[in-house]
Coordinates of C-alpha atoms in Angstrom, one line a residue:
Chain A
M295 CA 13.0 -14.1 1.0
N296 CA 11.3 -17.0 2.7
Y297 CA 11.7 -17.5 6.4
P298 CA 10.1 -20.6 7.7
R299 CA 9.1 -19.0 11.0
D300 CA 7.0 -16.4 9.2
T301 CA 4.8 -18.9 7.4
L302 CA 1.6 -19.5 9.3
E303 CA 0.2 -23.0 9.5
C304 CA -2.6 -21.9 7.1
G305 CA 0.1 -21.4 4.5
H306 CA 0.0 -17.6 4.5
S307 CA 3.1 -15.6 5.5
L308 CA 3.3 -12.6 7.7
A309 CA 5.0 -10.8 4.8
E310 CA 1.8 -11.3 2.7
L311 CA -0.2 -9.9 5.6
S312 CA 2.1 -6.9 5.9
A313 CA 1.6 -6.1 2.2
Y314 CA -2.1 -6.6 2.6
L315 CA -2.2 -3.9 5.2
D316 CA -0.6 -1.4 2.8
T317 CA -2.2 -2.3 -0.4
G318 CA -5.4 -4.1 0.6
Q319 CA -4.5 -6.9 -1.8
I320 CA -4.1 -10.6 -1.1
A321 CA -4.6 -13.7 -3.1
D322 CA -7.7 -15.0 -1.2
P323 CA -9.3 -12.2 0.9
A324 CA -12.2 -14.5 2.0
H325 CA -9.7 -16.7 3.8
L326 CA -8.7 -13.8 6.1
D327 CA -12.1 -13.6 7.7
S328 CA -12.2 -17.2 8.7
C329 CA -8.6 -17.8 9.6
P330 CA -7.8 -17.2 13.3
E331 CA -4.0 -17.3 12.6
C332 CA -4.2 -14.6 9.9
Q333 CA -6.5 -12.6 12.2
A334 CA -4.0 -12.8 15.0
G335 CA -1.2 -11.8 12.6
L336 CA -3.1 -8.9 11.3
A337 CA -4.0 -7.7 14.8
S338 CA -0.4 -7.8 15.8
L339 CA 0.7 -5.8 12.8
R340 CA -2.0 -3.3 13.3
K341 CA -1.0 -2.8 16.9
L342 CA 2.5 -2.2 15.8
S343 CA 1.3 0.3 13.3
A344 CA -0.7 2.2 15.9
L345 CA 2.4 2.2 18.2
G346 CA 4.3 3.6 15.2
S347 CA 1.8 6.5 15.0
E348 CA 2.4 7.1 18.7
L349 CA 6.1 7.2 18.1
L350 CA 5.6 9.7 15.3
S351 CA 3.5 11.9 17.5
S352 CA 6.1 11.7 20.3
D353 CA 8.9 12.5 17.8
V354 CA 7.0 15.4 16.3
A355 CA 6.3 16.8 19.9
D356 CA 10.1 16.4 20.6
A357 CA 10.9 18.3 17.4
G358 CA 9.4 21.5 18.8
S359 CA 7.1 24.0 17.2
G360 CA 7.6 25.5 13.8
S361 CA 7.6 28.9 15.4
D362 CA 10.5 28.1 17.7
D363 CA 14.1 29.5 17.2
W364 CA 15.4 26.4 15.5
M365 CA 13.1 26.9 12.5
Q366 CA 13.7 30.7 12.5
S367 CA 17.5 30.1 12.3
I368 CA 17.0 27.6 9.4
L369 CA 14.8 30.1 7.6
D370 CA 17.4 32.9 8.3
N371 CA 20.0 30.7 6.6
L372 CA 18.0 30.0 3.5
R373 CA 18.5 33.3 1.7
L374 CA 15.8 32.5 -0.8
E375 CA 16.4 33.8 -4.2
L376 CA 13.7 36.0 -5.5
R377 CA 11.6 34.9 -8.4
P378 CA 11.4 38.0 -10.6
G379 CA 9.4 36.5 -13.4
R380 CA 9.2 38.6 -16.6
S381 CA 10.5 42.1 -16.9
I382 CA 7.9 44.7 -17.6
P383 CA 9.2 47.8 -19.4
L384 CA 8.2 51.3 -18.0
Q385 CA 8.1 54.6 -19.9
S386 CA 11.0 56.8 -19.0
V387 CA 11.3 60.6 -19.1
H388 CA 14.7 60.4 -20.7
P389 CA 14.8 58.3 -23.9
D390 CA 18.3 56.9 -22.8
D391 CA 16.9 55.4 -19.6
T392 CA 15.6 51.9 -19.6
L393 CA 13.2 51.4 -16.7
W394 CA 11.4 48.2 -15.9
E395 CA 9.6 46.4 -13.1
T396 CA 9.3 42.7 -12.4
E397 CA 6.3 40.5 -12.7
G398 CA 7.1 39.3 -9.2
S399 CA 6.7 42.8 -7.8
I400 CA 3.3 43.1 -9.4
S401 CA 2.1 39.8 -8.0
A402 CA 3.4 40.9 -4.6
L403 CA 1.4 44.2 -5.0
I404 CA -1.8 42.2 -5.9
R405 CA -1.3 39.9 -2.9
S406 CA -0.8 42.9 -0.5
V407 CA -4.1 44.4 -1.7
V408 CA -6.0 41.1 -1.2
D409 CA -4.4 40.3 2.1
A410 CA -5.2 43.8 3.5
H411 CA -8.9 42.8 3.5
P412 CA -9.9 41.2 6.7
G413 CA -10.8 37.5 6.3
T414 CA -9.2 37.3 2.8
A415 CA -6.0 35.8 1.6
A416 CA -4.5 35.7 -1.9
G417 CA -3.4 32.5 -3.6
K418 CA -1.8 32.2 -7.0
C419 CA -1.9 35.2 -9.4
R420 CA -1.2 35.3 -13.1
L421 CA -0.8 38.0 -15.6
H422 CA -2.0 36.7 -19.0
G423 CA -0.7 38.5 -22.1
D424 CA 2.6 39.7 -23.2
V425 CA 3.6 42.1 -20.4
T426 CA 6.9 42.7 -22.0
T427 CA 5.3 44.8 -24.8
P428 CA 3.8 48.1 -23.6
G429 CA 0.1 48.5 -24.4
T430 CA -0.7 44.8 -24.7
L431 CA -4.0 44.0 -23.1
I432 CA -3.5 42.0 -19.9
T433 CA -5.9 39.8 -18.0
V434 CA -5.2 39.3 -14.3
E435 CA -6.2 36.0 -12.7
V436 CA -6.2 35.9 -8.9
E437 CA -7.2 33.0 -6.6
I438 CA -8.4 34.0 -3.2
A439 CA -9.5 32.3 0.0
V440 CA -12.3 33.9 2.1
V441 CA -13.2 33.2 5.7
Y442 CA -16.6 31.7 6.0
G443 CA -19.4 34.3 6.6
H444 CA -18.1 37.0 4.2
S445 CA -20.2 37.5 1.1
M446 CA -18.0 36.2 -1.6
E447 CA -19.5 38.1 -4.5
E448 CA -19.4 41.4 -2.7
R449 CA -15.8 40.7 -1.6
A450 CA -14.8 39.8 -5.2
D451 CA -16.4 42.9 -6.6
Q452 CA -14.7 45.2 -4.0
L453 CA -11.4 43.5 -4.7
R454 CA -11.7 43.8 -8.5
E455 CA -12.3 47.6 -8.2
E456 CA -9.5 48.1 -5.7
L457 CA -7.1 46.0 -7.7
A458 CA -8.0 48.0 -10.9
R459 CA -7.3 51.2 -9.0
T460 CA -4.1 50.0 -7.5
L461 CA -2.7 48.6 -10.8
A462 CA -3.6 51.8 -12.6
T463 CA -1.8 53.9 -10.0
H464 CA 1.3 51.7 -9.6
T465 CA 1.8 50.1 -13.0
E466 CA 1.5 51.0 -16.7
L467 CA -0.2 47.8 -17.6
A468 CA -3.3 47.9 -19.9
I469 CA -5.6 45.8 -17.8
E470 CA -8.4 44.2 -19.8
A471 CA -10.0 42.2 -17.1
I472 CA -9.4 41.1 -13.5
N473 CA -10.8 37.6 -12.8
I474 CA -11.1 36.6 -9.2
T475 CA -11.7 33.0 -8.3
V476 CA -12.6 32.0 -4.7
T477 CA -10.7 28.7 -4.3
D478 CA -11.2 28.2 -0.6
V479 CA -13.6 29.0 2.1
L480 CA -11.8 29.1 5.5
E481 CA -13.1 28.3 8.9
E482 CA -12.6 31.1 11.4
Q483 CA -10.1 30.1 14.0
P484 CA -11.7 30.0 17.4
Chain B
M282 CA 8.3 41.1 0.2
T283 CA 7.7 39.6 3.6
G284 CA 4.2 40.3 4.9
S285 CA 3.3 42.3 7.9
P286 CA 2.9 40.3 11.2
A287 CA -0.8 40.5 10.8
A288 CA -0.7 39.0 7.3
Q289 CA 1.7 36.3 8.5
H290 CA -0.8 35.3 11.2
Q291 CA -3.5 35.1 8.5
L292 CA -1.3 32.9 6.4
D293 CA -1.2 30.4 9.3
L294 CA -4.9 29.8 8.7
V295 CA -4.9 29.1 4.9
P296 CA -4.6 25.7 3.3
D297 CA -1.4 24.2 2.0
A298 CA -2.5 24.5 -1.7
L299 CA -2.9 28.2 -1.4
L300 CA 0.4 28.7 0.3
A301 CA 2.2 26.5 -2.2
G302 CA 0.6 28.5 -5.1
R303 CA 1.8 31.8 -3.6
A304 CA 5.2 30.4 -2.8
A305 CA 5.6 29.3 -6.4
D306 CA 4.8 32.9 -7.4
G307 CA 7.7 33.9 -5.3
D308 CA 6.0 34.8 -2.0
T309 CA 8.7 34.1 0.7
A310 CA 6.2 34.7 3.5
A311 CA 3.9 32.0 2.2
F312 CA 6.9 29.6 1.8
E313 CA 8.0 30.3 5.4
A314 CA 4.5 29.6 6.7
L315 CA 4.6 26.2 4.9
A316 CA 8.1 25.6 6.4
R317 CA 6.8 26.4 9.9
R318 CA 3.7 24.3 9.5
H319 CA 5.5 21.2 8.4
G320 CA 8.9 21.8 10.0
P321 CA 8.3 19.7 13.1
L322 CA 7.2 16.6 11.0
M323 CA 10.2 17.1 8.6
R324 CA 12.6 17.4 11.5
A325 CA 11.1 14.3 13.3
T326 CA 11.4 12.2 10.1
A327 CA 14.9 13.4 9.4
R328 CA 16.0 12.6 13.0
R329 CA 14.6 9.1 12.8
L330 CA 16.2 8.5 9.4
T331 CA 19.6 10.0 10.1
G332 CA 19.8 9.2 13.8
S333 CA 21.5 12.5 14.3
L334 CA 20.1 15.8 15.6
A335 CA 22.6 17.9 13.7
D336 CA 22.3 16.1 10.4
A337 CA 18.5 16.3 10.7
D338 CA 18.5 20.1 10.9
D339 CA 20.9 20.2 7.9
V340 CA 18.5 17.9 6.0
V341 CA 15.5 20.2 6.8
Q342 CA 17.5 23.2 5.6
E343 CA 18.6 21.6 2.4
T344 CA 15.1 20.3 1.8
L345 CA 13.7 23.8 2.0
V346 CA 16.3 25.1 -0.3
Q347 CA 15.5 22.4 -2.9
A348 CA 11.7 22.9 -2.4
W349 CA 12.0 26.6 -3.0
K350 CA 13.8 26.0 -6.3
Q351 CA 11.5 23.3 -7.5
L352 CA 8.1 24.5 -6.2
D353 CA 6.9 25.5 -9.7
S354 CA 7.4 21.9 -10.8
L355 CA 4.9 20.7 -8.2
R356 CA 1.8 19.8 -10.2
D357 CA -0.6 19.4 -7.3
P358 CA 0.0 22.2 -4.7
A359 CA -2.3 20.4 -2.3
A360 CA 0.2 17.6 -2.2
V361 CA 3.0 19.8 -0.9
K362 CA 3.3 18.1 2.5
G363 CA 4.0 14.6 0.9
W364 CA 6.3 16.2 -1.6
L365 CA 8.4 17.9 1.2
L366 CA 8.6 14.7 3.1
R367 CA 9.8 12.8 0.0
I368 CA 12.6 15.4 -0.3
V369 CA 13.4 14.9 3.4
G370 CA 13.5 11.2 2.8
S371 CA 16.0 11.3 -0.1
R372 CA 18.1 14.0 1.5
S373 CA 18.4 12.0 4.7
I374 CA 19.5 8.9 2.7
D375 CA 22.1 11.1 1.0
Y376 CA 23.4 12.1 4.4
L377 CA 23.6 8.5 5.6
R378 CA 25.6 7.6 2.5
K379 CA 27.9 10.6 3.0
R380 CA 28.4 9.8 6.7
R381 CA 29.3 6.2 6.0
N382 CA 32.4 7.6 4.4
H383 CA 33.2 9.7 7.4
A384 CA 32.4 7.2 10.2
D385 CA 35.1 8.7 12.4
L386 CA 33.3 12.0 12.5
D387 CA 30.3 10.4 14.1
D388 CA 29.5 12.5 17.1
A389 CA 27.8 10.5 19.9
E390 CA 26.6 13.8 21.5
N391 CA 24.3 14.3 18.6
H392 CA 22.6 11.0 18.6
V393 CA 18.8 10.9 18.6
D394 CA 17.4 9.2 21.8
Q395 CA 20.7 9.8 23.6
H396 CA 19.1 12.1 26.1
T397 CA 15.5 11.0 25.9
R398 CA 13.7 10.6 29.1
P399 CA 10.0 10.6 29.9
R400 CA 8.7 14.1 29.3
P401 CA 7.6 15.8 32.5
E402 CA 4.2 16.8 31.0
D403 CA 3.3 13.1 30.5
P404 CA 0.3 12.5 32.8
E405 CA 0.5 9.3 34.9
G406 CA -1.9 7.5 32.6
N407 CA 0.4 7.9 29.7
A408 CA 3.3 6.3 31.4
L409 CA 2.7 2.8 30.1
S410 CA 2.0 4.0 26.6
S411 CA 5.1 6.2 26.6
S412 CA 7.3 3.3 27.9
R413 CA 6.0 1.2 25.0
V414 CA 7.1 4.0 22.7
E415 CA 10.5 3.9 24.3
A416 CA 10.6 0.1 23.8
L417 CA 9.8 0.6 20.1
K418 CA 12.6 3.2 19.8
A419 CA 15.0 0.6 21.1
A420 CA 13.7 -2.1 18.8
L421 CA 13.9 0.2 15.9
A422 CA 17.5 1.1 16.7
A423 CA 18.4 -2.6 16.7
L424 CA 17.0 -3.2 13.2
P425 CA 19.3 -3.5 10.2
E426 CA 19.6 0.0 8.7
E427 CA 18.0 -0.9 5.3
Q428 CA 14.9 -2.2 7.2
R429 CA 14.7 0.8 9.4
R430 CA 14.8 3.1 6.5
C431 CA 11.9 1.3 4.8
W432 CA 9.9 1.3 8.0
V433 CA 10.4 5.0 8.7
L434 CA 9.6 6.0 5.1
K435 CA 6.4 4.0 5.3
E436 CA 5.2 4.8 8.7
F437 CA 6.4 8.4 9.1
N438 CA 6.3 9.6 5.5
D439 CA 3.4 7.5 4.4
Q440 CA 5.2 6.7 1.1
S441 CA 4.1 4.0 -1.3
Y442 CA 6.4 1.0 -2.1
E443 CA 7.2 2.6 -5.4
E444 CA 8.2 6.0 -3.8
I445 CA 10.3 4.2 -1.2
A446 CA 12.0 2.2 -4.0
L447 CA 12.9 5.4 -5.8
T448 CA 14.3 7.0 -2.6
L449 CA 16.4 4.0 -1.7
N450 CA 17.3 3.0 -5.2
I451 CA 16.0 -0.6 -4.8
S452 CA 13.1 -2.5 -6.3
P453 CA 9.5 -2.2 -5.0
D454 CA 9.7 -6.0 -4.2
S455 CA 12.8 -5.4 -2.0
V456 CA 10.8 -2.6 -0.3
R457 CA 7.9 -5.0 0.4
G458 CA 10.3 -7.7 1.7
R459 CA 12.3 -5.4 4.0
L460 CA 9.3 -3.7 5.3
A461 CA 7.8 -7.0 6.2
R462 CA 11.0 -8.2 7.9
A463 CA 11.1 -4.9 9.9
R464 CA 7.5 -5.3 11.0
I465 CA 7.8 -8.9 11.9
T466 CA 10.9 -8.2 14.0
L467 CA 9.4 -5.2 15.7
A468 CA 6.0 -6.9 16.4
R469 CA 7.9 -9.8 18.0
R470 CA 10.0 -7.5 20.1
M471 CA 6.9 -5.6 21.2
E472 CA 5.1 -8.8 22.2
E473 CA 8.1 -10.1 24.1
W474 CA 8.3 -6.8 25.8
R475 CA 4.7 -6.8 26.9

């Protein structure tokens, strides 16, 4: 891959300079500072890269917004399969009935409780313990993001109480603990 | 399982990592928020790589299907954007390979840049800059395909030589070489043009 026109008179090639821009590595970095040819080569490659960023911005602008119809129609076509997770057995009145709910429906329930608080959004949530065996003690882990300015401890306490109440009402899980971790503090959007 | 409009709006404010974590838990609303957030960049990249408006939208759709299936394998949820773009890259290359076998189906109507003209909202001052962008588009279109792919994967998707090598099924050394050829040619064109 040697092209005579790309070798500068100082012996370096434009290909070396191109790799240097990406990796920061070149055989003799000290040479670059003192060599006008390498400086000119680098300047030209950097200009190209800046123009590349302009092209990218212009292409992204041409692509339209993610809230436009094109994206909605792609999303409508997706038909995302649900992720049910584990099956959680429920008691039934008739011994012949087998009733169960899914882990996915419980994490959706947890998210809806967290999201309903202004300035709070749920992240990942996990049910630790064997939910498939009734009566097993379960620990709930929830990650949340809180908008800056809300008291995090207070918010976490409120949520813990509310989640305990909701889970007791809507599920038969034996909740041992609910651990809430604030993973992000969000800036309020102007 | 889709959130209320208010909750959806709230999701637009939260960071990628949180959305990716929720989506991996099965929250379709969080996944859709991610798709809307990164959709334009995914579409722009796919258009530049495939050169076709219709193929680009198919690529975005297939990328999202694959992403939804594989989200729980994503180790660093904060890196979801780069991960989506890598899928867009390899899906686009698949499309190019497929299309080479159906060259007769090539539809000129769908070509990227076919109908581009200066956008009306461009203020006067940007005219020069936007015509340089147009010149770069033309120079890019004239590159050998392999070089153009390397250049787009590097400059648009910000992939490393190793990642590009995996996507294109060539060696990292070939990536370095092709990328350098592409840049040298483009830089010369742009200097001639100036």
